[in-house]
mmCIF file with all atom_site columns, C-alpha atoms in Angstrom:
data_model
loop_
_atom_site.group_PDB
_atom_site.id
_atom_site.type_symbol
_atom_site.label_atom_id
_atom_site.label_alt_id
_atom_site.label_comp_id
_atom_site.label_asym_id
_atom_site.label_entity_id
_atom_site.label_seq_id
_atom_site.pdbx_PDB_ins_code
_atom_site.Cartn_x
_atom_site.Cartn_y
_atom_site.Cartn_z
_atom_site.occupancy
_atom_site.B_iso_or_equiv
_atom_site.pdbx_formal_charge
_atom_site.auth_seq_id
_atom_site.auth_comp_id
_atom_site.auth_asym_id
_atom_site.auth_atom_id
_atom_site.pdbx_PDB_model_num
ATOM 1   C CA . MET D 1 1   ? 0.301   0.336  0.288   1.00 0.00 ? 1   MET D CA 1
ATOM 2   C CA . CYS D 1 2   ? 1.076   3.853  -0.591  1.00 0.00 ? 2   CYS D CA 1
ATOM 3   C CA . GLY D 1 3   ? -0.135  6.822  1.585   1.00 0.00 ? 3   GLY D CA 1
ATOM 4   C CA . ILE D 1 4   ? -1.757  10.339 -0.095  1.00 0.00 ? 4   ILE D CA 1
ATOM 5   C CA . ALA D 1 5   ? -1.419  12.836 1.484   1.00 0.00 ? 5   ALA D CA 1
ATOM 6   C CA . GLY D 1 6   ? -3.022  16.178 0.932   1.00 0.00 ? 6   GLY D CA 1
ATOM 7   C CA . PHE D 1 7   ? -4.635  20.506 1.117   1.00 0.00 ? 7   PHE D CA 1
ATOM 8   C CA . ILE D 1 8   ? -5.468  22.921 -0.832  1.00 0.00 ? 8   ILE D CA 1
ATOM 9   C CA . ASN D 1 9   ? -5.014  26.380 0.805   1.00 0.00 ? 9   ASN D CA 1
ATOM 10  C CA . PHE D 1 10  ? -6.894  29.248 0.447   1.00 0.00 ? 10  PHE D CA 1
ATOM 11  C CA . ILE D 1 11  ? -5.856  31.248 3.723   1.00 0.00 ? 11  ILE D CA 1
ATOM 12  C CA . ASN D 1 12  ? -1.663  30.460 3.699   1.00 0.00 ? 12  ASN D CA 1
ATOM 13  C CA . ASN D 1 13  ? -1.054  30.769 0.383   1.00 0.00 ? 13  ASN D CA 1
ATOM 14  C CA . ASN D 1 14  ? 2.359   33.537 0.521   1.00 0.00 ? 14  ASN D CA 1
ATOM 15  C CA . ASN D 1 15  ? 3.288   31.051 3.695   1.00 0.00 ? 15  ASN D CA 1
ATOM 16  C CA . HIS D 1 16  ? 5.001   28.631 1.187   1.00 0.00 ? 16  HIS D CA 1
ATOM 17  C CA . LYS D 1 17  ? 7.660   27.310 3.283   1.00 0.00 ? 17  LYS D CA 1
ATOM 18  C CA . GLU D 1 18  ? 5.554   26.463 6.133   1.00 0.00 ? 18  GLU D CA 1
ATOM 19  C CA . ASP D 1 19  ? 2.664   24.981 4.182   1.00 0.00 ? 19  ASP D CA 1
ATOM 20  C CA . LEU D 1 20  ? 5.480   22.644 2.797   1.00 0.00 ? 20  LEU D CA 1
ATOM 21  C CA . ASN D 1 21  ? 6.247   22.145 6.507   1.00 0.00 ? 21  ASN D CA 1
ATOM 22  C CA . THR D 1 22  ? 2.858   21.104 7.186   1.00 0.00 ? 22  THR D CA 1
ATOM 23  C CA . LEU D 1 23  ? 2.445   19.396 3.851   1.00 0.00 ? 23  LEU D CA 1
ATOM 24  C CA . ASN D 1 24  ? 5.408   17.189 5.358   1.00 0.00 ? 24  ASN D CA 1
ATOM 25  C CA . LEU D 1 25  ? 4.538   16.679 8.154   1.00 0.00 ? 25  LEU D CA 1
ATOM 26  C CA . MET D 1 26  ? 1.524   14.826 7.152   1.00 0.00 ? 26  MET D CA 1
ATOM 27  C CA . ILE D 1 27  ? 2.370   12.148 4.737   1.00 0.00 ? 27  ILE D CA 1
ATOM 28  C CA . ASN D 1 28  ? 5.309   11.455 7.371   1.00 0.00 ? 28  ASN D CA 1
ATOM 29  C CA . SER D 1 29  ? 2.830   9.992  9.932   1.00 0.00 ? 29  SER D CA 1
ATOM 30  C CA . LEU D 1 30  ? 2.177   7.221  6.552   1.00 0.00 ? 30  LEU D CA 1
ATOM 31  C CA . SER D 1 31  ? 5.716   6.652  5.981   1.00 0.00 ? 31  SER D CA 1
ATOM 32  C CA . HIS D 1 32  ? 4.421   1.955  7.538   1.00 0.00 ? 32  HIS D CA 1
ATOM 33  C CA . ARG D 1 33  ? 2.427   2.961  4.786   1.00 0.00 ? 33  ARG D CA 1
ATOM 34  C CA . GLY D 1 34  ? 5.260   3.005  1.859   1.00 0.00 ? 34  GLY D CA 1
ATOM 35  C CA . PRO D 1 35  ? 8.555   3.076  3.175   1.00 0.00 ? 35  PRO D CA 1
ATOM 36  C CA . ASP D 1 36  ? 10.250  3.686  -0.044  1.00 0.00 ? 36  ASP D CA 1
ATOM 37  C CA . ASN D 1 37  ? 10.015  7.047  -1.389  1.00 0.00 ? 37  ASN D CA 1
ATOM 38  C CA . THR D 1 38  ? 8.611   9.954  0.010   1.00 0.00 ? 38  THR D CA 1
ATOM 39  C CA . ASN D 1 39  ? 7.244   12.483 -2.624  1.00 0.00 ? 39  ASN D CA 1
ATOM 40  C CA . VAL D 1 40  ? 5.844   16.099 -2.494  1.00 0.00 ? 40  VAL D CA 1
ATOM 41  C CA . TRP D 1 41  ? 4.901   18.713 -5.099  1.00 0.00 ? 41  TRP D CA 1
ATOM 42  C CA . THR D 1 42  ? 3.787   21.419 -5.224  1.00 0.00 ? 42  THR D CA 1
ATOM 43  C CA . SER D 1 43  ? 1.735   23.760 -7.812  1.00 0.00 ? 43  SER D CA 1
ATOM 44  C CA . GLN D 1 44  ? 2.510   26.870 -9.081  1.00 0.00 ? 44  GLN D CA 1
ATOM 45  C CA . ASN D 1 45  ? 0.387   29.679 -7.433  1.00 0.00 ? 45  ASN D CA 1
ATOM 46  C CA . LYS D 1 46  ? 1.782   27.524 -4.193  1.00 0.00 ? 46  LYS D CA 1
ATOM 47  C CA . THR D 1 47  ? -2.468  26.250 -3.409  1.00 0.00 ? 47  THR D CA 1
ATOM 48  C CA . ALA D 1 48  ? -2.219  22.533 -4.201  1.00 0.00 ? 48  ALA D CA 1
ATOM 49  C CA . TYR D 1 49  ? -0.199  20.387 -2.005  1.00 0.00 ? 49  TYR D CA 1
ATOM 50  C CA . ILE D 1 50  ? 0.404   16.310 -2.481  1.00 0.00 ? 50  ILE D CA 1
ATOM 51  C CA . ALA D 1 51  ? 1.964   14.364 -0.812  1.00 0.00 ? 51  ALA D CA 1
ATOM 52  C CA . HIS D 1 52  ? 2.586   10.770 -1.447  1.00 0.00 ? 52  HIS D CA 1
ATOM 53  C CA . SER D 1 53  ? 4.030   7.705  0.767   1.00 0.00 ? 53  SER D CA 1
ATOM 54  C CA . ARG D 1 54  ? 5.700   4.728  -1.515  1.00 0.00 ? 54  ARG D CA 1
ATOM 55  C CA . LEU D 1 55  ? 5.626   1.504  -1.084  1.00 0.00 ? 55  LEU D CA 1
ATOM 56  C CA . SER D 1 56  ? 7.319   0.479  -4.463  1.00 0.00 ? 56  SER D CA 1
ATOM 57  C CA . ILE D 1 57  ? 5.780   -3.211 -6.296  1.00 0.00 ? 57  ILE D CA 1
ATOM 58  C CA . ILE D 1 58  ? 5.423   -3.702 -9.784  1.00 0.00 ? 58  ILE D CA 1
ATOM 59  C CA . ASP D 1 59  ? 7.908   -0.804 -10.834 1.00 0.00 ? 59  ASP D CA 1
ATOM 60  C CA . LEU D 1 60  ? 10.386  -0.538 -8.451  1.00 0.00 ? 60  LEU D CA 1
ATOM 61  C CA . SER D 1 61  ? 12.769  2.090  -10.689 1.00 0.00 ? 61  SER D CA 1
ATOM 62  C CA . ASN D 1 62  ? 13.052  5.850  -9.171  1.00 0.00 ? 62  ASN D CA 1
ATOM 63  C CA . GLN D 1 63  ? 10.667  7.348  -12.703 1.00 0.00 ? 63  GLN D CA 1
ATOM 64  C CA . ALA D 1 64  ? 7.675   5.695  -11.261 1.00 0.00 ? 64  ALA D CA 1
ATOM 65  C CA . ASN D 1 65  ? 7.866   7.270  -8.256  1.00 0.00 ? 65  ASN D CA 1
ATOM 66  C CA . GLN D 1 66  ? 5.033   9.868  -7.650  1.00 0.00 ? 66  GLN D CA 1
ATOM 67  C CA . PRO D 1 67  ? 2.894   12.207 -6.859  1.00 0.00 ? 67  PRO D CA 1
ATOM 68  C CA . MET D 1 68  ? 3.476   11.593 -11.097 1.00 0.00 ? 68  MET D CA 1
ATOM 69  C CA . ILE D 1 69  ? 2.688   15.048 -13.806 1.00 0.00 ? 69  ILE D CA 1
ATOM 70  C CA . SER D 1 70  ? 1.062   13.513 -17.760 1.00 0.00 ? 70  SER D CA 1
ATOM 71  C CA . GLN D 1 71  ? 3.271   14.259 -19.838 1.00 0.00 ? 71  GLN D CA 1
ATOM 72  C CA . ASN D 1 72  ? 0.589   17.127 -21.427 1.00 0.00 ? 72  ASN D CA 1
ATOM 73  C CA . LYS D 1 73  ? 1.957   18.534 -17.761 1.00 0.00 ? 73  LYS D CA 1
ATOM 74  C CA . GLN D 1 74  ? -1.822  19.140 -17.153 1.00 0.00 ? 74  GLN D CA 1
ATOM 75  C CA . TYR D 1 75  ? -2.762  16.312 -14.622 1.00 0.00 ? 75  TYR D CA 1
ATOM 76  C CA . VAL D 1 76  ? -0.033  15.234 -11.175 1.00 0.00 ? 76  VAL D CA 1
ATOM 77  C CA . LEU D 1 77  ? -1.495  11.808 -9.626  1.00 0.00 ? 77  LEU D CA 1
ATOM 78  C CA . SER D 1 78  ? -1.096  10.190 -6.271  1.00 0.00 ? 78  SER D CA 1
ATOM 79  C CA . PHE D 1 79  ? -2.186  6.768  -6.268  1.00 0.00 ? 79  PHE D CA 1
ATOM 80  C CA . ASN D 1 80  ? -2.842  4.073  -4.741  1.00 0.00 ? 80  ASN D CA 1
ATOM 81  C CA . GLY D 1 81  ? -3.239  0.238  -5.848  1.00 0.00 ? 81  GLY D CA 1
ATOM 82  C CA . GLU D 1 82  ? -3.215  -1.527 -8.265  1.00 0.00 ? 82  GLU D CA 1
ATOM 83  C CA . ILE D 1 83  ? -5.037  -1.723 -11.125 1.00 0.00 ? 83  ILE D CA 1
ATOM 84  C CA . TYR D 1 84  ? -5.557  -4.861 -12.767 1.00 0.00 ? 84  TYR D CA 1
ATOM 85  C CA . ASN D 1 85  ? -5.883  -4.270 -16.566 1.00 0.00 ? 85  ASN D CA 1
ATOM 86  C CA . PHE D 1 86  ? -3.371  -2.136 -16.907 1.00 0.00 ? 86  PHE D CA 1
ATOM 87  C CA . ILE D 1 87  ? -1.807  -3.589 -19.240 1.00 0.00 ? 87  ILE D CA 1
ATOM 88  C CA . GLU D 1 88  ? -5.329  -3.846 -21.257 1.00 0.00 ? 88  GLU D CA 1
ATOM 89  C CA . LEU D 1 89  ? -4.972  -0.085 -21.458 1.00 0.00 ? 89  LEU D CA 1
ATOM 90  C CA . LYS D 1 90  ? -2.155  0.641  -22.066 1.00 0.00 ? 90  LYS D CA 1
ATOM 91  C CA . THR D 1 91  ? -2.138  -1.471 -25.497 1.00 0.00 ? 91  THR D CA 1
ATOM 92  C CA . GLU D 1 92  ? -5.514  0.764  -26.420 1.00 0.00 ? 92  GLU D CA 1
ATOM 93  C CA . LEU D 1 93  ? -3.439  4.168  -25.908 1.00 0.00 ? 93  LEU D CA 1
ATOM 94  C CA . GLU D 1 94  ? -1.134  2.584  -27.565 1.00 0.00 ? 94  GLU D CA 1
ATOM 95  C CA . LYS D 1 95  ? -2.754  1.992  -30.552 1.00 0.00 ? 95  LYS D CA 1
ATOM 96  C CA . ILE D 1 96  ? -4.316  5.546  -30.758 1.00 0.00 ? 96  ILE D CA 1
ATOM 97  C CA . LYS D 1 97  ? -1.410  7.232  -30.177 1.00 0.00 ? 97  LYS D CA 1
ATOM 98  C CA . ASN D 1 98  ? 2.273   7.153  -29.951 1.00 0.00 ? 98  ASN D CA 1
ATOM 99  C CA . ILE D 1 99  ? 3.202   7.639  -25.785 1.00 0.00 ? 99  ILE D CA 1
ATOM 100 C CA . ASN D 1 100 ? 6.457   7.092  -25.022 1.00 0.00 ? 100 ASN D CA 1
ATOM 101 C CA . PHE D 1 101 ? 5.718   5.064  -21.962 1.00 0.00 ? 101 PHE D CA 1
ATOM 102 C CA . LYS D 1 102 ? 8.678   5.802  -19.538 1.00 0.00 ? 102 LYS D CA 1
ATOM 103 C CA . THR D 1 103 ? 7.826   2.630  -17.319 1.00 0.00 ? 103 THR D CA 1
ATOM 104 C CA . SER D 1 104 ? 6.373   0.141  -16.848 1.00 0.00 ? 104 SER D CA 1
ATOM 105 C CA . SER D 1 105 ? 3.808   1.083  -13.846 1.00 0.00 ? 105 SER D CA 1
ATOM 106 C CA . ASP D 1 106 ? -0.239  1.351  -13.935 1.00 0.00 ? 106 ASP D CA 1
ATOM 107 C CA . THR D 1 107 ? 0.389   4.753  -12.636 1.00 0.00 ? 107 THR D CA 1
ATOM 108 C CA . GLU D 1 108 ? 1.149   5.588  -15.638 1.00 0.00 ? 108 GLU D CA 1
ATOM 109 C CA . VAL D 1 109 ? -1.077  4.230  -17.920 1.00 0.00 ? 109 VAL D CA 1
ATOM 110 C CA . LEU D 1 110 ? -3.413  5.921  -15.076 1.00 0.00 ? 110 LEU D CA 1
ATOM 111 C CA . LEU D 1 111 ? -2.340  8.950  -15.438 1.00 0.00 ? 111 LEU D CA 1
ATOM 112 C CA . GLU D 1 112 ? -1.980  9.217  -19.562 1.00 0.00 ? 112 GLU D CA 1
ATOM 113 C CA . LEU D 1 113 ? -5.578  7.334  -19.675 1.00 0.00 ? 113 LEU D CA 1
ATOM 114 C CA . ILE D 1 114 ? -6.836  10.503 -18.486 1.00 0.00 ? 114 ILE D CA 1
ATOM 115 C CA . SER D 1 115 ? -4.838  12.733 -20.152 1.00 0.00 ? 115 SER D CA 1
ATOM 116 C CA . GLU D 1 116 ? -6.563  10.812 -23.155 1.00 0.00 ? 116 GLU D CA 1
ATOM 117 C CA . TYR D 1 117 ? -9.975  10.056 -21.754 1.00 0.00 ? 117 TYR D CA 1
ATOM 118 C CA . GLY D 1 118 ? -10.936 12.788 -19.126 1.00 0.00 ? 118 GLY D CA 1
ATOM 119 C CA . PHE D 1 119 ? -11.012 11.901 -16.000 1.00 0.00 ? 119 PHE D CA 1
ATOM 120 C CA . GLU D 1 120 ? -14.438 10.123 -15.456 1.00 0.00 ? 120 GLU D CA 1
ATOM 121 C CA . THR D 1 121 ? -14.278 7.959  -18.186 1.00 0.00 ? 121 THR D CA 1
ATOM 122 C CA . ALA D 1 122 ? -10.728 7.147  -17.427 1.00 0.00 ? 122 ALA D CA 1
ATOM 123 C CA . ILE D 1 123 ? -11.986 5.759  -13.989 1.00 0.00 ? 123 ILE D CA 1
ATOM 124 C CA . LYS D 1 124 ? -14.986 4.964  -15.462 1.00 0.00 ? 124 LYS D CA 1
ATOM 125 C CA . LYS D 1 125 ? -12.133 2.155  -17.546 1.00 0.00 ? 125 LYS D CA 1
ATOM 126 C CA . ILE D 1 126 ? -10.190 0.792  -14.490 1.00 0.00 ? 126 ILE D CA 1
ATOM 127 C CA . THR D 1 127 ? -10.407 -2.070 -12.989 1.00 0.00 ? 127 THR D CA 1
ATOM 128 C CA . GLY D 1 128 ? -8.806  -2.250 -9.466  1.00 0.00 ? 128 GLY D CA 1
ATOM 129 C CA . MET D 1 129 ? -8.143  -1.470 -5.769  1.00 0.00 ? 129 MET D CA 1
ATOM 130 C CA . PHE D 1 130 ? -7.581  2.350  -5.699  1.00 0.00 ? 130 PHE D CA 1
ATOM 131 C CA . ALA D 1 131 ? -7.936  5.627  -3.897  1.00 0.00 ? 131 ALA D CA 1
ATOM 132 C CA . LEU D 1 132 ? -6.002  8.494  -5.869  1.00 0.00 ? 132 LEU D CA 1
ATOM 133 C CA . CYS D 1 133 ? -6.237  12.454 -5.740  1.00 0.00 ? 133 CYS D CA 1
ATOM 134 C CA . LEU D 1 134 ? -5.802  13.848 -8.752  1.00 0.00 ? 134 LEU D CA 1
ATOM 135 C CA . TRP D 1 135 ? -4.673  17.850 -9.535  1.00 0.00 ? 135 TRP D CA 1
ATOM 136 C CA . ASP D 1 136 ? -5.802  19.942 -12.909 1.00 0.00 ? 136 ASP D CA 1
ATOM 137 C CA . ASN D 1 137 ? -3.189  22.317 -13.550 1.00 0.00 ? 137 ASN D CA 1
ATOM 138 C CA . LEU D 1 138 ? -5.493  23.811 -16.249 1.00 0.00 ? 138 LEU D CA 1
ATOM 139 C CA . ASN D 1 139 ? -8.814  23.661 -14.784 1.00 0.00 ? 139 ASN D CA 1
ATOM 140 C CA . ASN D 1 140 ? -6.996  24.617 -11.070 1.00 0.00 ? 140 ASN D CA 1
ATOM 141 C CA . THR D 1 141 ? -9.388  21.015 -9.479  1.00 0.00 ? 141 THR D CA 1
ATOM 142 C CA . LEU D 1 142 ? -8.657  18.684 -7.498  1.00 0.00 ? 142 LEU D CA 1
ATOM 143 C CA . HIS D 1 143 ? -10.312 15.381 -8.211  1.00 0.00 ? 143 HIS D CA 1
ATOM 144 C CA . LEU D 1 144 ? -10.504 12.356 -5.140  1.00 0.00 ? 144 LEU D CA 1
ATOM 145 C CA . ALA D 1 145 ? -11.797 8.788  -6.186  1.00 0.00 ? 145 ALA D CA 1
ATOM 146 C CA . ARG D 1 146 ? -12.023 5.651  -3.842  1.00 0.00 ? 146 ARG D CA 1
ATOM 147 C CA . ASP D 1 147 ? -12.651 1.906  -5.775  1.00 0.00 ? 147 ASP D CA 1
ATOM 148 C CA . ARG D 1 148 ? -15.852 0.028  -6.759  1.00 0.00 ? 148 ARG D CA 1
ATOM 149 C CA . ILE D 1 149 ? -15.759 -1.430 -3.504  1.00 0.00 ? 149 ILE D CA 1
ATOM 150 C CA . GLY D 1 150 ? -14.018 0.653  -1.416  1.00 0.00 ? 150 GLY D CA 1
ATOM 151 C CA . GLU D 1 151 ? -11.162 -1.143 -0.311  1.00 0.00 ? 151 GLU D CA 1
ATOM 152 C CA . LYS D 1 152 ? -8.344  1.940  -0.591  1.00 0.00 ? 152 LYS D CA 1
ATOM 153 C CA . PRO D 1 153 ? -9.734  4.440  1.449   1.00 0.00 ? 153 PRO D CA 1
ATOM 154 C CA . ILE D 1 154 ? -8.990  8.381  1.454   1.00 0.00 ? 154 ILE D CA 1
ATOM 155 C CA . TYR D 1 155 ? -10.461 10.703 3.487   1.00 0.00 ? 155 TYR D CA 1
ATOM 156 C CA . TYR D 1 156 ? -11.802 13.897 3.577   1.00 0.00 ? 156 TYR D CA 1
ATOM 157 C CA . CYS D 1 157 ? -12.425 17.489 5.284   1.00 0.00 ? 157 CYS D CA 1
ATOM 158 C CA . ASN D 1 158 ? -12.924 21.033 3.500   1.00 0.00 ? 158 ASN D CA 1
ATOM 159 C CA . ASN D 1 159 ? -13.085 23.925 6.733   1.00 0.00 ? 159 ASN D CA 1
ATOM 160 C CA . ASN D 1 160 ? -11.599 27.066 7.403   1.00 0.00 ? 160 ASN D CA 1
ATOM 161 C CA . ASN D 1 161 ? -11.081 27.532 3.124   1.00 0.00 ? 161 ASN D CA 1
ATOM 162 C CA . SER D 1 162 ? -8.839  24.905 3.384   1.00 0.00 ? 162 SER D CA 1
ATOM 163 C CA . PHE D 1 163 ? -9.597  21.355 1.550   1.00 0.00 ? 163 PHE D CA 1
ATOM 164 C CA . ILE D 1 164 ? -7.144  17.953 3.362   1.00 0.00 ? 164 ILE D CA 1
ATOM 165 C CA . PHE D 1 165 ? -7.173  14.890 1.774   1.00 0.00 ? 165 PHE D CA 1
ATOM 166 C CA . ALA D 1 166 ? -5.310  11.985 3.736   1.00 0.00 ? 166 ALA D CA 1
ATOM 167 C CA . SER D 1 167 ? -5.239  8.013  3.726   1.00 0.00 ? 167 SER D CA 1
ATOM 168 C CA . GLU D 1 168 ? -5.417  8.163  7.228   1.00 0.00 ? 168 GLU D CA 1
ATOM 169 C CA . ILE D 1 169 ? -7.422  10.974 9.913   1.00 0.00 ? 169 ILE D CA 1
ATOM 170 C CA . LYS D 1 170 ? -3.909  11.023 11.659  1.00 0.00 ? 170 LYS D CA 1
ATOM 171 C CA . ALA D 1 171 ? -2.331  12.626 8.405   1.00 0.00 ? 171 ALA D CA 1
ATOM 172 C CA . ILE D 1 172 ? -5.504  15.080 8.276   1.00 0.00 ? 172 ILE D CA 1
ATOM 173 C CA . LEU D 1 173 ? -4.800  15.886 12.268  1.00 0.00 ? 173 LEU D CA 1
ATOM 174 C CA . SER D 1 174 ? -1.194  16.388 11.853  1.00 0.00 ? 174 SER D CA 1
ATOM 175 C CA . ASN D 1 175 ? -2.395  19.877 9.594   1.00 0.00 ? 175 ASN D CA 1
ATOM 176 C CA . GLU D 1 176 ? -3.123  23.100 11.657  1.00 0.00 ? 176 GLU D CA 1
ATOM 177 C CA . LEU D 1 177 ? -6.220  24.060 9.839   1.00 0.00 ? 177 LEU D CA 1
ATOM 178 C CA . PHE D 1 178 ? -8.505  21.791 11.018  1.00 0.00 ? 178 PHE D CA 1
ATOM 179 C CA . ASN D 1 179 ? -9.393  22.295 13.850  1.00 0.00 ? 179 ASN D CA 1
ATOM 180 C CA . LYS D 1 180 ? -10.546 19.358 16.074  1.00 0.00 ? 180 LYS D CA 1
ATOM 181 C CA . GLU D 1 181 ? -13.413 18.692 17.491  1.00 0.00 ? 181 GLU D CA 1
ATOM 182 C CA . ILE D 1 182 ? -14.977 15.618 17.867  1.00 0.00 ? 182 ILE D CA 1
ATOM 183 C CA . ASN D 1 183 ? -18.396 14.301 16.809  1.00 0.00 ? 183 ASN D CA 1
ATOM 184 C CA . LEU D 1 184 ? -20.423 13.889 19.433  1.00 0.00 ? 184 LEU D CA 1
ATOM 185 C CA . ASN D 1 185 ? -23.378 12.331 17.564  1.00 0.00 ? 185 ASN D CA 1
ATOM 186 C CA . ASN D 1 186 ? -20.904 9.992  15.880  1.00 0.00 ? 186 ASN D CA 1
ATOM 187 C CA . LEU D 1 187 ? -19.107 9.114  18.783  1.00 0.00 ? 187 LEU D CA 1
ATOM 188 C CA . ASN D 1 188 ? -22.913 8.590  20.091  1.00 0.00 ? 188 ASN D CA 1
ATOM 189 C CA . GLN D 1 189 ? -23.198 5.841  16.948  1.00 0.00 ? 189 GLN D CA 1
ATOM 190 C CA . TYR D 1 190 ? -19.569 3.697  17.338  1.00 0.00 ? 190 TYR D CA 1
ATOM 191 C CA . PHE D 1 191 ? -20.548 3.182  21.315  1.00 0.00 ? 191 PHE D CA 1
ATOM 192 C CA . LYS D 1 192 ? -24.108 1.847  20.380  1.00 0.00 ? 192 LYS D CA 1
ATOM 193 C CA . TYR D 1 193 ? -23.235 -0.383 16.588  1.00 0.00 ? 193 TYR D CA 1
ATOM 194 C CA . GLY D 1 194 ? -19.415 -0.534 17.732  1.00 0.00 ? 194 GLY D CA 1
ATOM 195 C CA . TYR D 1 195 ? -18.646 1.388  14.123  1.00 0.00 ? 195 TYR D CA 1
ATOM 196 C CA . LEU D 1 196 ? -18.909 4.013  12.038  1.00 0.00 ? 196 LEU D CA 1
ATOM 197 C CA . LEU D 1 197 ? -22.048 4.835  9.845   1.00 0.00 ? 197 LEU D CA 1
ATOM 198 C CA . LYS D 1 198 ? -21.481 5.488  5.570   1.00 0.00 ? 198 LYS D CA 1
ATOM 199 C CA . SER D 1 199 ? -19.022 7.503  5.340   1.00 0.00 ? 199 SER D CA 1
ATOM 200 C CA . ASN D 1 200 ? -19.086 8.990  9.182   1.00 0.00 ? 200 ASN D CA 1
ATOM 201 C CA . SER D 1 201 ? -15.833 9.519  11.035  1.00 0.00 ? 201 SER D CA 1
ATOM 202 C CA . ILE D 1 202 ? -14.984 9.763  15.049  1.00 0.00 ? 202 ILE D CA 1
ATOM 203 C CA . PHE D 1 203 ? -14.208 13.972 13.910  1.00 0.00 ? 203 PHE D CA 1
ATOM 204 C CA . LYS D 1 204 ? -16.545 16.661 13.145  1.00 0.00 ? 204 LYS D CA 1
ATOM 205 C CA . ASN D 1 205 ? -15.427 17.338 9.483   1.00 0.00 ? 205 ASN D CA 1
ATOM 206 C CA . ILE D 1 206 ? -13.626 14.241 8.572   1.00 0.00 ? 206 ILE D CA 1
ATOM 207 C CA . TYR D 1 207 ? -14.993 11.587 5.775   1.00 0.00 ? 207 TYR D CA 1
ATOM 208 C CA . LYS D 1 208 ? -14.637 8.986  4.175   1.00 0.00 ? 208 LYS D CA 1
ATOM 209 C CA . LEU D 1 209 ? -15.093 8.695  0.595   1.00 0.00 ? 209 LEU D CA 1
ATOM 210 C CA . ASP D 1 210 ? -17.898 6.320  -0.340  1.00 0.00 ? 210 ASP D CA 1
ATOM 211 C CA . PRO D 1 211 ? -16.808 2.970  -2.824  1.00 0.00 ? 211 PRO D CA 1
ATOM 212 C CA . GLY D 1 212 ? -17.149 3.837  -5.978  1.00 0.00 ? 212 GLY D CA 1
ATOM 213 C CA . ALA D 1 213 ? -17.414 7.538  -5.365  1.00 0.00 ? 213 ALA D CA 1
ATOM 214 C CA . PHE D 1 214 ? -15.106 10.891 -6.209  1.00 0.00 ? 214 PHE D CA 1
ATOM 215 C CA . ILE D 1 215 ? -15.484 14.386 -5.875  1.00 0.00 ? 215 ILE D CA 1
ATOM 216 C CA . THR D 1 216 ? -14.131 16.749 -7.198  1.00 0.00 ? 216 THR D CA 1
ATOM 217 C CA . TYR D 1 217 ? -13.230 20.489 -5.300  1.00 0.00 ? 217 TYR D CA 1
#
């Protein structure tokens, strides 16, 4: 498994160093998910911050590290999981246009699939277990998506003019933009059922993305 963490910050976007420190705190809390490599990426306007903690499986080379940027420079992808049909999709892409794939990873195939078909169509084409975040440099939008069974988790929070996301809640708690406040209704729900219903979490304003769902910010 790998770790995904990041945020969009419209509050302190003039304090790039502080935001980078926050991003590193978030991804370092997920180092157990991906001990092989840790990388961070920020948008040119210093509002979008994405980090990845990698567990190397399919392609062990440094070229397959993430966040990965598409060849047309429009998209940035941080991906946790596995695409089972990526070889077939890679062949399909090679027939459509002349793509010089730099890696043998399923991440690069997914990234170029999105570049060719767009986010929603590409997600419908893939079969696998995954959670991902995708930044669109052209439209300044962030997409989060989760596999249909919900095997790979991703959490998000929208508050205080910021949008925060991560593979685990602990990474969101590492971000000072988030106000740590227990949701008492959900706490009662947990003690009553032994688990939380639907997309709820124990904290106010933190939600788990539903299986098979995606959101755009």
